[in-house]
Amino acid sequence: MKTLLSSLLSAVILASPLRAANAPKPAPAPAAKADNPAAPAQAKDGFKSDDERAIYALGYQIGRNVGPFGFTTAELKILETGLRDSALSKPAAIDVGLFAPRINELLDKRMAAAVAPEKAAGKAFAEKFAHEDGVRPIPNGGWYKTLQEGGGAAPAAEDTVKVHYRGTLRDGTEFDSSYSRNEPATFPLKGVIPCWTNGVAQMKVGGKAKLVCPSDVAYGDAGRRPMIKGGATLIFEVELLEIVKLEAPKAADKPAKK
């Protein structure tokens, strides 16, 4: 099984918007002129070249991938020392092979410590919501409240739907919104989190609803970094616009008989 240590840099590379090897290279951008208003703004970031900015981007991505460890400032200095020694091909200060297996153990311990209070806060939030007028449980987990009755058909779990939605954390922080993109989202109900699959199936076309989704029917203990912590309870306002009827694939033409 691939360990976190061996997958870390792979995750960094995969997360980077790399160009395909056989794709044509873009034409070089013209040099910024002195009167180019973008040039002074770019210089304010403290970097002297795009190579330096790319290196910073690499470091930032590595930091995002180790974020779930919740390192302290002192621990980050230790991590920095390890990165530097390895990058400069210096001898390791310890037997890395001996301690590498403990990396995943450390991650599990840190994540469990962070997830427990998040789950507790989410449970309290959901229980309070559950006592509001008109709230009912969603099959298999979560809570549902009708904001506007719909007059159309109700989707089945196997259907594809078109919706507008807004997703927030318990404190109201928005992490996703089709309204912000000015474009509805279309997806199969079986391809989303269980709270959505079962919650949207309670709606009718033209209706609006509020879903409160505990982590066990959302993104679990892993969350979706950086916005959604492990164990987070999520809140969605959903507007069901349409049940999308997908065209069946056309049968291939049979060869004419001779």
PDB file of C-alpha atoms in Angstrom:
ATOM      1  CA  MET A   1       0.000   0.000   0.000  1.00  0.00           C
ATOM      2  CA  LYS A   2       1.331   3.385  -0.958  1.00  0.00           C
ATOM      3  CA  THR A   3       2.286   5.387   2.120  1.00  0.00           C
ATOM      4  CA  LEU A   4       1.610   9.065   2.627  1.00  0.00           C
ATOM      5  CA  LEU A   5       5.338   9.731   2.315  1.00  0.00           C
ATOM      6  CA  SER A   6       5.584   8.183  -1.137  1.00  0.00           C
ATOM      7  CA  SER A   7       2.343   9.765  -2.364  1.00  0.00           C
ATOM      8  CA  LEU A   8       2.993  13.300  -1.147  1.00  0.00           C
ATOM      9  CA  LEU A   9       5.003  14.557  -4.090  1.00  0.00           C
ATOM     10  CA  SER A  10       2.808  12.576  -6.484  1.00  0.00           C
ATOM     11  CA  ALA A  11      -0.167  14.510  -5.136  1.00  0.00           C
ATOM     12  CA  VAL A  12       1.705  17.756  -5.700  1.00  0.00           C
ATOM     13  CA  ILE A  13       2.471  16.884  -9.305  1.00  0.00           C
ATOM     14  CA  LEU A  14      -1.052  15.626 -10.022  1.00  0.00           C
ATOM     15  CA  ALA A  15      -2.547  18.777  -8.542  1.00  0.00           C
ATOM     16  CA  SER A  16      -0.453  20.966 -10.821  1.00  0.00           C
ATOM     17  CA  PRO A  17      -2.030  22.127 -14.105  1.00  0.00           C
ATOM     18  CA  LEU A  18       0.700  20.446 -16.192  1.00  0.00           C
ATOM     19  CA  ARG A  19       0.584  20.651 -19.971  1.00  0.00           C
ATOM     20  CA  ALA A  20       0.455  17.378 -21.921  1.00  0.00           C
ATOM     21  CA  ALA A  21       3.845  16.356 -23.283  1.00  0.00           C
ATOM     22  CA  ASN A  22       2.676  16.448 -26.885  1.00  0.00           C
ATOM     23  CA  ALA A  23       0.703  19.669 -26.630  1.00  0.00           C
ATOM     24  CA  PRO A  24       2.013  22.694 -28.535  1.00  0.00           C
ATOM     25  CA  LYS A  25       3.913  25.149 -26.406  1.00  0.00           C
ATOM     26  CA  PRO A  26       2.255  28.543 -26.015  1.00  0.00           C
ATOM     27  CA  ALA A  27       3.946  31.566 -27.509  1.00  0.00           C
ATOM     28  CA  PRO A  28       6.121  33.406 -24.986  1.00  0.00           C
ATOM     29  CA  ALA A  29       4.393  36.323 -23.330  1.00  0.00           C
ATOM     30  CA  PRO A  30       5.733  39.770 -24.241  1.00  0.00           C
ATOM     31  CA  ALA A  31       7.957  41.396 -21.665  1.00  0.00           C
ATOM     32  CA  ALA A  32       6.146  43.799 -19.372  1.00  0.00           C
ATOM     33  CA  LYS A  33       6.703  47.422 -20.240  1.00  0.00           C
ATOM     34  CA  ALA A  34       7.578  49.975 -17.619  1.00  0.00           C
ATOM     35  CA  ASP A  35       4.172  51.595 -18.034  1.00  0.00           C
ATOM     36  CA  ASN A  36       2.342  48.264 -17.757  1.00  0.00           C
ATOM     37  CA  PRO A  37       0.089  48.596 -14.676  1.00  0.00           C
ATOM     38  CA  ALA A  38       0.350  44.844 -14.029  1.00  0.00           C
ATOM     39  CA  ALA A  39       4.137  44.915 -13.671  1.00  0.00           C
ATOM     40  CA  PRO A  40       4.311  46.913 -10.387  1.00  0.00           C
ATOM     41  CA  ALA A  41       1.521  44.798  -8.871  1.00  0.00           C
ATOM     42  CA  GLN A  42       3.386  41.601  -9.740  1.00  0.00           C
ATOM     43  CA  ALA A  43       6.628  42.946  -8.284  1.00  0.00           C
ATOM     44  CA  LYS A  44       4.918  43.532  -4.936  1.00  0.00           C
ATOM     45  CA  ASP A  45       4.783  39.793  -4.286  1.00  0.00           C
ATOM     46  CA  GLY A  46       8.512  39.866  -3.476  1.00  0.00           C
ATOM     47  CA  PHE A  47       9.606  37.441  -6.185  1.00  0.00           C
ATOM     48  CA  LYS A  48      12.057  38.308  -8.938  1.00  0.00           C
ATOM     49  CA  SER A  49      10.928  35.880 -11.624  1.00  0.00           C
ATOM     50  CA  ASP A  50       8.210  33.446 -12.637  1.00  0.00           C
ATOM     51  CA  ASP A  51      10.586  30.599 -11.748  1.00  0.00           C
ATOM     52  CA  GLU A  52      10.617  31.849  -8.160  1.00  0.00           C
ATOM     53  CA  ARG A  53       6.828  32.076  -8.203  1.00  0.00           C
ATOM     54  CA  ALA A  54       6.593  28.500  -9.500  1.00  0.00           C
ATOM     55  CA  ILE A  55       8.879  27.317  -6.682  1.00  0.00           C
ATOM     56  CA  TYR A  56       6.677  29.118  -4.164  1.00  0.00           C
ATOM     57  CA  ALA A  57       3.629  27.452  -5.740  1.00  0.00           C
ATOM     58  CA  LEU A  58       5.303  24.058  -5.264  1.00  0.00           C
ATOM     59  CA  GLY A  59       5.938  24.822  -1.598  1.00  0.00           C
ATOM     60  CA  TYR A  60       2.378  26.046  -1.148  1.00  0.00           C
ATOM     61  CA  GLN A  61       1.005  22.836  -2.646  1.00  0.00           C
ATOM     62  CA  ILE A  62       3.223  20.704  -0.409  1.00  0.00           C
ATOM     63  CA  GLY A  63       1.917  22.702   2.551  1.00  0.00           C
ATOM     64  CA  ARG A  64      -1.669  22.037   1.506  1.00  0.00           C
ATOM     65  CA  ASN A  65      -0.985  18.311   1.336  1.00  0.00           C
ATOM     66  CA  VAL A  66       0.537  18.200   4.821  1.00  0.00           C
ATOM     67  CA  GLY A  67      -2.101  20.556   6.234  1.00  0.00           C
ATOM     68  CA  PRO A  68      -4.154  17.730   7.799  1.00  0.00           C
ATOM     69  CA  PHE A  69      -1.262  17.077  10.216  1.00  0.00           C
ATOM     70  CA  GLY A  70      -1.981  20.405  11.935  1.00  0.00           C
ATOM     71  CA  PHE A  71       1.708  21.125  12.501  1.00  0.00           C
ATOM     72  CA  THR A  72       2.758  23.730  15.037  1.00  0.00           C
ATOM     73  CA  THR A  73       5.267  26.425  14.091  1.00  0.00           C
ATOM     74  CA  ALA A  74       8.034  24.454  15.804  1.00  0.00           C
ATOM     75  CA  GLU A  75       7.046  21.275  13.948  1.00  0.00           C
ATOM     76  CA  LEU A  76       7.031  23.124  10.635  1.00  0.00           C
ATOM     77  CA  LYS A  77      10.655  24.080  11.263  1.00  0.00           C
ATOM     78  CA  ILE A  78      11.495  20.379  11.703  1.00  0.00           C
ATOM     79  CA  LEU A  79       9.636  19.591   8.473  1.00  0.00           C
ATOM     80  CA  GLU A  80      11.541  22.368   6.708  1.00  0.00           C
ATOM     81  CA  THR A  81      14.831  20.865   7.908  1.00  0.00           C
ATOM     82  CA  GLY A  82      13.880  17.461   6.504  1.00  0.00           C
ATOM     83  CA  LEU A  83      12.875  18.971   3.163  1.00  0.00           C
ATOM     84  CA  ARG A  84      16.083  20.965   2.938  1.00  0.00           C
ATOM     85  CA  ASP A  85      18.349  18.037   3.839  1.00  0.00           C
ATOM     86  CA  SER A  86      16.663  15.787   1.285  1.00  0.00           C
ATOM     87  CA  ALA A  87      16.596  18.424  -1.475  1.00  0.00           C
ATOM     88  CA  LEU A  88      20.312  19.152  -0.964  1.00  0.00           C
ATOM     89  CA  SER A  89      21.172  15.422  -0.821  1.00  0.00           C
ATOM     90  CA  LYS A  90      22.506  15.735   2.711  1.00  0.00           C
ATOM     91  CA  PRO A  91      22.707  12.632   4.910  1.00  0.00           C
ATOM     92  CA  ALA A  92      19.504  12.111   6.874  1.00  0.00           C
ATOM     93  CA  ALA A  93      19.738  13.000  10.558  1.00  0.00           C
ATOM     94  CA  ILE A  94      17.780   9.841  11.454  1.00  0.00           C
ATOM     95  CA  ASP A  95      17.010   6.410  10.035  1.00  0.00           C
ATOM     96  CA  VAL A  96      14.183   7.538   7.726  1.00  0.00           C
ATOM     97  CA  GLY A  97      13.151   3.972   6.903  1.00  0.00           C
ATOM     98  CA  LEU A  98      12.617   3.263  10.589  1.00  0.00           C
ATOM     99  CA  PHE A  99      10.292   6.206  11.177  1.00  0.00           C
ATOM    100  CA  ALA A 100       8.514   6.418   7.791  1.00  0.00           C
ATOM    101  CA  PRO A 101       5.825   3.893   8.854  1.00  0.00           C
ATOM    102  CA  ARG A 102       4.887   6.194  11.722  1.00  0.00           C
ATOM    103  CA  ILE A 103       3.878   8.988   9.330  1.00  0.00           C
ATOM    104  CA  ASN A 104       0.430   7.537   8.684  1.00  0.00           C
ATOM    105  CA  GLU A 105       0.034   6.747  12.388  1.00  0.00           C
ATOM    106  CA  LEU A 106       0.793  10.377  13.195  1.00  0.00           C
ATOM    107  CA  LEU A 107      -1.683  11.565  10.566  1.00  0.00           C
ATOM    108  CA  ASP A 108      -4.440   9.308  11.916  1.00  0.00           C
ATOM    109  CA  LYS A 109      -3.818  10.532  15.465  1.00  0.00           C
ATOM    110  CA  ARG A 110      -3.793  14.212  14.474  1.00  0.00           C
ATOM    111  CA  MET A 111      -6.885  13.900  12.297  1.00  0.00           C
ATOM    112  CA  ALA A 112      -8.812  12.049  15.007  1.00  0.00           C
ATOM    113  CA  ALA A 113      -7.972  14.786  17.498  1.00  0.00           C
ATOM    114  CA  ALA A 114      -9.206  17.466  15.082  1.00  0.00           C
ATOM    115  CA  VAL A 115     -12.297  15.593  13.878  1.00  0.00           C
ATOM    116  CA  ALA A 116     -13.824  14.844  17.300  1.00  0.00           C
ATOM    117  CA  PRO A 117     -14.613  18.463  18.300  1.00  0.00           C
ATOM    118  CA  GLU A 118     -15.762  19.278  14.752  1.00  0.00           C
ATOM    119  CA  LYS A 119     -18.198  16.375  14.825  1.00  0.00           C
ATOM    120  CA  ALA A 120     -19.471  17.380  18.265  1.00  0.00           C
ATOM    121  CA  ALA A 121     -20.117  20.949  17.116  1.00  0.00           C
ATOM    122  CA  GLY A 122     -21.805  19.671  13.970  1.00  0.00           C
ATOM    123  CA  LYS A 123     -24.040  17.348  15.978  1.00  0.00           C
ATOM    124  CA  ALA A 124     -25.164  20.214  18.212  1.00  0.00           C
ATOM    125  CA  PHE A 125     -25.893  22.360  15.136  1.00  0.00           C
ATOM    126  CA  ALA A 126     -27.903  19.590  13.457  1.00  0.00           C
ATOM    127  CA  GLU A 127     -29.907  18.827  16.608  1.00  0.00           C
ATOM    128  CA  LYS A 128     -30.880  22.483  16.930  1.00  0.00           C
ATOM    129  CA  PHE A 129     -31.924  22.594  13.268  1.00  0.00           C
ATOM    130  CA  ALA A 130     -33.924  19.374  13.684  1.00  0.00           C
ATOM    131  CA  HIS A 131     -36.229  21.120  16.183  1.00  0.00           C
ATOM    132  CA  GLU A 132     -37.190  23.904  13.771  1.00  0.00           C
ATOM    133  CA  ASP A 133     -40.714  23.852  12.332  1.00  0.00           C
ATOM    134  CA  GLY A 134     -41.063  21.829   9.155  1.00  0.00           C
ATOM    135  CA  VAL A 135     -37.781  19.934   9.457  1.00  0.00           C
ATOM    136  CA  ARG A 136     -37.828  16.212   8.784  1.00  0.00           C
ATOM    137  CA  PRO A 137     -35.106  13.560   8.631  1.00  0.00           C
ATOM    138  CA  ILE A 138     -33.537  12.505   5.344  1.00  0.00           C
ATOM    139  CA  PRO A 139     -33.459   8.723   4.840  1.00  0.00           C
ATOM    140  CA  ASN A 140     -30.038   7.349   5.854  1.00  0.00           C
ATOM    141  CA  GLY A 141     -28.912  10.604   7.495  1.00  0.00           C
ATOM    142  CA  GLY A 142     -29.266  14.368   7.473  1.00  0.00           C
ATOM    143  CA  TRP A 143     -32.128  16.833   7.817  1.00  0.00           C
ATOM    144  CA  TYR A 144     -34.429  18.465   5.288  1.00  0.00           C
ATOM    145  CA  LYS A 145     -36.588  21.597   5.349  1.00  0.00           C
ATOM    146  CA  THR A 146     -38.810  22.801   2.511  1.00  0.00           C
ATOM    147  CA  LEU A 147     -38.274  26.485   1.727  1.00  0.00           C
ATOM    148  CA  GLN A 148     -40.548  26.574  -1.326  1.00  0.00           C
ATOM    149  CA  GLU A 149     -42.910  23.873  -2.520  1.00  0.00           C
ATOM    150  CA  GLY A 150     -42.353  22.584  -6.033  1.00  0.00           C
ATOM    151  CA  GLY A 151     -45.125  21.698  -8.428  1.00  0.00           C
ATOM    152  CA  GLY A 152     -43.285  19.297 -10.694  1.00  0.00           C
ATOM    153  CA  ALA A 153     -42.120  15.723 -10.549  1.00  0.00           C
ATOM    154  CA  ALA A 154     -39.846  14.280  -7.869  1.00  0.00           C
ATOM    155  CA  PRO A 155     -36.539  12.770  -9.019  1.00  0.00           C
ATOM    156  CA  ALA A 156     -35.451   9.211  -8.341  1.00  0.00           C
ATOM    157  CA  ALA A 157     -31.978   8.412  -7.075  1.00  0.00           C
ATOM    158  CA  GLU A 158     -31.076   7.180 -10.574  1.00  0.00           C
ATOM    159  CA  ASP A 159     -32.006  10.500 -12.240  1.00  0.00           C
ATOM    160  CA  THR A 160     -29.812  13.345 -13.423  1.00  0.00           C
ATOM    161  CA  VAL A 161     -30.893  16.767 -12.154  1.00  0.00           C
ATOM    162  CA  LYS A 162     -30.224  20.424 -12.861  1.00  0.00           C
ATOM    163  CA  VAL A 163     -30.020  22.553  -9.714  1.00  0.00           C
ATOM    164  CA  HIS A 164     -28.907  25.838  -8.275  1.00  0.00           C
ATOM    165  CA  TYR A 165     -27.297  25.494  -4.868  1.00  0.00           C
ATOM    166  CA  ARG A 166     -25.239  27.204  -2.199  1.00  0.00           C
ATOM    167  CA  GLY A 167     -23.063  25.295   0.268  1.00  0.00           C
ATOM    168  CA  THR A 168     -21.925  26.757   3.593  1.00  0.00           C
ATOM    169  CA  LEU A 169     -20.189  25.733   6.792  1.00  0.00           C
ATOM    170  CA  ARG A 170     -21.781  26.026  10.228  1.00  0.00           C
ATOM    171  CA  ASP A 171     -20.493  29.590  10.601  1.00  0.00           C
ATOM    172  CA  GLY A 172     -22.020  30.659   7.285  1.00  0.00           C
ATOM    173  CA  THR A 173     -18.786  30.570   5.285  1.00  0.00           C
ATOM    174  CA  GLU A 174     -19.632  29.758   1.664  1.00  0.00           C
ATOM    175  CA  PHE A 175     -17.485  27.033   0.107  1.00  0.00           C
ATOM    176  CA  ASP A 176     -19.385  26.471  -3.139  1.00  0.00           C
ATOM    177  CA  SER A 177     -22.215  28.098  -5.064  1.00  0.00           C
ATOM    178  CA  SER A 178     -23.687  27.712  -8.528  1.00  0.00           C
ATOM    179  CA  TYR A 179     -25.288  31.131  -8.012  1.00  0.00           C
ATOM    180  CA  SER A 180     -21.827  32.699  -7.786  1.00  0.00           C
ATOM    181  CA  ARG A 181     -20.928  31.065 -11.099  1.00  0.00           C
ATOM    182  CA  ASN A 182     -24.225  32.219 -12.652  1.00  0.00           C
ATOM    183  CA  GLU A 183     -24.712  28.719 -14.010  1.00  0.00           C
ATOM    184  CA  PRO A 184     -26.829  25.825 -12.719  1.00  0.00           C
ATOM    185  CA  ALA A 185     -25.125  22.504 -12.047  1.00  0.00           C
ATOM    186  CA  THR A 186     -26.157  19.242 -13.697  1.00  0.00           C
ATOM    187  CA  PHE A 187     -25.201  15.876 -12.238  1.00  0.00           C
ATOM    188  CA  PRO A 188     -26.500  12.357 -11.573  1.00  0.00           C
ATOM    189  CA  LEU A 189     -27.903  12.068  -8.065  1.00  0.00           C
ATOM    190  CA  LYS A 190     -25.928   8.874  -7.504  1.00  0.00           C
ATOM    191  CA  GLY A 191     -22.711  10.786  -8.180  1.00  0.00           C
ATOM    192  CA  VAL A 192     -22.904  13.136  -5.184  1.00  0.00           C
ATOM    193  CA  ILE A 193     -22.715  12.822  -1.399  1.00  0.00           C
ATOM    194  CA  PRO A 194     -25.408  10.562   0.163  1.00  0.00           C
ATOM    195  CA  CYS A 195     -27.126  13.502   1.870  1.00  0.00           C
ATOM    196  CA  TRP A 196     -27.720  15.042  -1.559  1.00  0.00           C
ATOM    197  CA  THR A 197     -28.746  11.791  -3.219  1.00  0.00           C
ATOM    198  CA  ASN A 198     -31.457  11.172  -0.628  1.00  0.00           C
ATOM    199  CA  GLY A 199     -32.274  14.802   0.182  1.00  0.00           C
ATOM    200  CA  VAL A 200     -32.868  16.075  -3.354  1.00  0.00           C
ATOM    201  CA  ALA A 201     -34.995  12.979  -3.990  1.00  0.00           C
ATOM    202  CA  GLN A 202     -37.465  14.459  -1.443  1.00  0.00           C
ATOM    203  CA  MET A 203     -37.929  17.567  -3.603  1.00  0.00           C
ATOM    204  CA  LYS A 204     -40.142  18.365  -6.582  1.00  0.00           C
ATOM    205  CA  VAL A 205     -39.140  20.409  -9.617  1.00  0.00           C
ATOM    206  CA  GLY A 206     -39.576  24.111  -8.860  1.00  0.00           C
ATOM    207  CA  GLY A 207     -39.009  23.622  -5.152  1.00  0.00           C
ATOM    208  CA  LYS A 208     -36.322  24.904  -2.810  1.00  0.00           C
ATOM    209  CA  ALA A 209     -35.010  23.160   0.291  1.00  0.00           C
ATOM    210  CA  LYS A 210     -32.376  23.392   2.985  1.00  0.00           C
ATOM    211  CA  LEU A 211     -30.268  20.317   3.725  1.00  0.00           C
ATOM    212  CA  VAL A 212     -28.139  19.861   6.836  1.00  0.00           C
ATOM    213  CA  CYS A 213     -25.629  17.097   6.194  1.00  0.00           C
ATOM    214  CA  PRO A 214     -23.539  15.502   8.980  1.00  0.00           C
ATOM    215  CA  SER A 215     -20.087  14.358   7.955  1.00  0.00           C
ATOM    216  CA  ASP A 216     -21.022  10.675   7.774  1.00  0.00           C
ATOM    217  CA  VAL A 217     -23.316  11.473   4.817  1.00  0.00           C
ATOM    218  CA  ALA A 218     -21.059  14.207   3.425  1.00  0.00           C
ATOM    219  CA  TYR A 219     -17.237  14.133   3.204  1.00  0.00           C
ATOM    220  CA  GLY A 220     -16.487  12.034   6.263  1.00  0.00           C
ATOM    221  CA  ASP A 221     -13.451  12.339   8.495  1.00  0.00           C
ATOM    222  CA  ALA A 222     -11.213  13.325   5.572  1.00  0.00           C
ATOM    223  CA  GLY A 223     -13.203  16.417   4.573  1.00  0.00           C
ATOM    224  CA  ARG A 224     -12.256  18.328   1.434  1.00  0.00           C
ATOM    225  CA  ARG A 225      -9.318  20.568   2.180  1.00  0.00           C
ATOM    226  CA  PRO A 226      -8.738  23.401   2.391  1.00  0.00           C
ATOM    227  CA  MET A 227     -12.313  24.637   2.940  1.00  0.00           C
ATOM    228  CA  ILE A 228     -14.076  21.620   4.458  1.00  0.00           C
ATOM    229  CA  LYS A 229     -12.552  20.154   7.613  1.00  0.00           C
ATOM    230  CA  GLY A 230     -12.745  16.491   8.482  1.00  0.00           C
ATOM    231  CA  GLY A 231     -15.960  15.745  10.380  1.00  0.00           C
ATOM    232  CA  ALA A 232     -17.660  18.936   9.168  1.00  0.00           C
ATOM    233  CA  THR A 233     -21.445  19.276   9.032  1.00  0.00           C
ATOM    234  CA  LEU A 234     -22.479  21.074   5.837  1.00  0.00           C
ATOM    235  CA  ILE A 235     -25.510  23.190   4.980  1.00  0.00           C
ATOM    236  CA  PHE A 236     -26.956  23.416   1.478  1.00  0.00           C
ATOM    237  CA  GLU A 237     -29.749  25.482   0.003  1.00  0.00           C
ATOM    238  CA  VAL A 238     -30.925  23.704  -3.139  1.00  0.00           C
ATOM    239  CA  GLU A 239     -33.298  24.762  -5.919  1.00  0.00           C
ATOM    240  CA  LEU A 240     -34.432  21.887  -8.144  1.00  0.00           C
ATOM    241  CA  LEU A 241     -34.770  23.284 -11.653  1.00  0.00           C
ATOM    242  CA  GLU A 242     -35.172  20.233 -13.837  1.00  0.00           C
ATOM    243  CA  ILE A 243     -34.993  16.469 -14.083  1.00  0.00           C
ATOM    244  CA  VAL A 244     -32.742  16.023 -17.085  1.00  0.00           C
ATOM    245  CA  LYS A 245     -33.892  13.423 -19.563  1.00  0.00           C
ATOM    246  CA  LEU A 246     -30.827  11.825 -21.083  1.00  0.00           C
ATOM    247  CA  GLU A 247     -31.085  10.586 -24.638  1.00  0.00           C
ATOM    248  CA  ALA A 248     -30.595   6.863 -25.036  1.00  0.00           C
ATOM    249  CA  PRO A 249     -27.607   5.962 -27.225  1.00  0.00           C
ATOM    250  CA  LYS A 250     -28.648   5.312 -30.808  1.00  0.00           C
ATOM    251  CA  ALA A 251     -28.285   1.767 -32.050  1.00  0.00           C
ATOM    252  CA  ALA A 252     -25.678   1.258 -34.731  1.00  0.00           C
ATOM    253  CA  ASP A 253     -27.085   0.969 -38.249  1.00  0.00           C
ATOM    254  CA  LYS A 254     -27.275  -2.597 -39.447  1.00  0.00           C
ATOM    255  CA  PRO A 255     -25.481  -3.351 -42.713  1.00  0.00           C
ATOM    256  CA  ALA A 256     -27.783  -3.601 -45.691  1.00  0.00           C
ATOM    257  CA  LYS A 257     -28.611  -7.102 -46.813  1.00  0.00           C
ATOM    258  CA  LYS A 258     -27.083  -8.124 -50.108  1.00  0.00           C
TER     259      LYS A 258
END
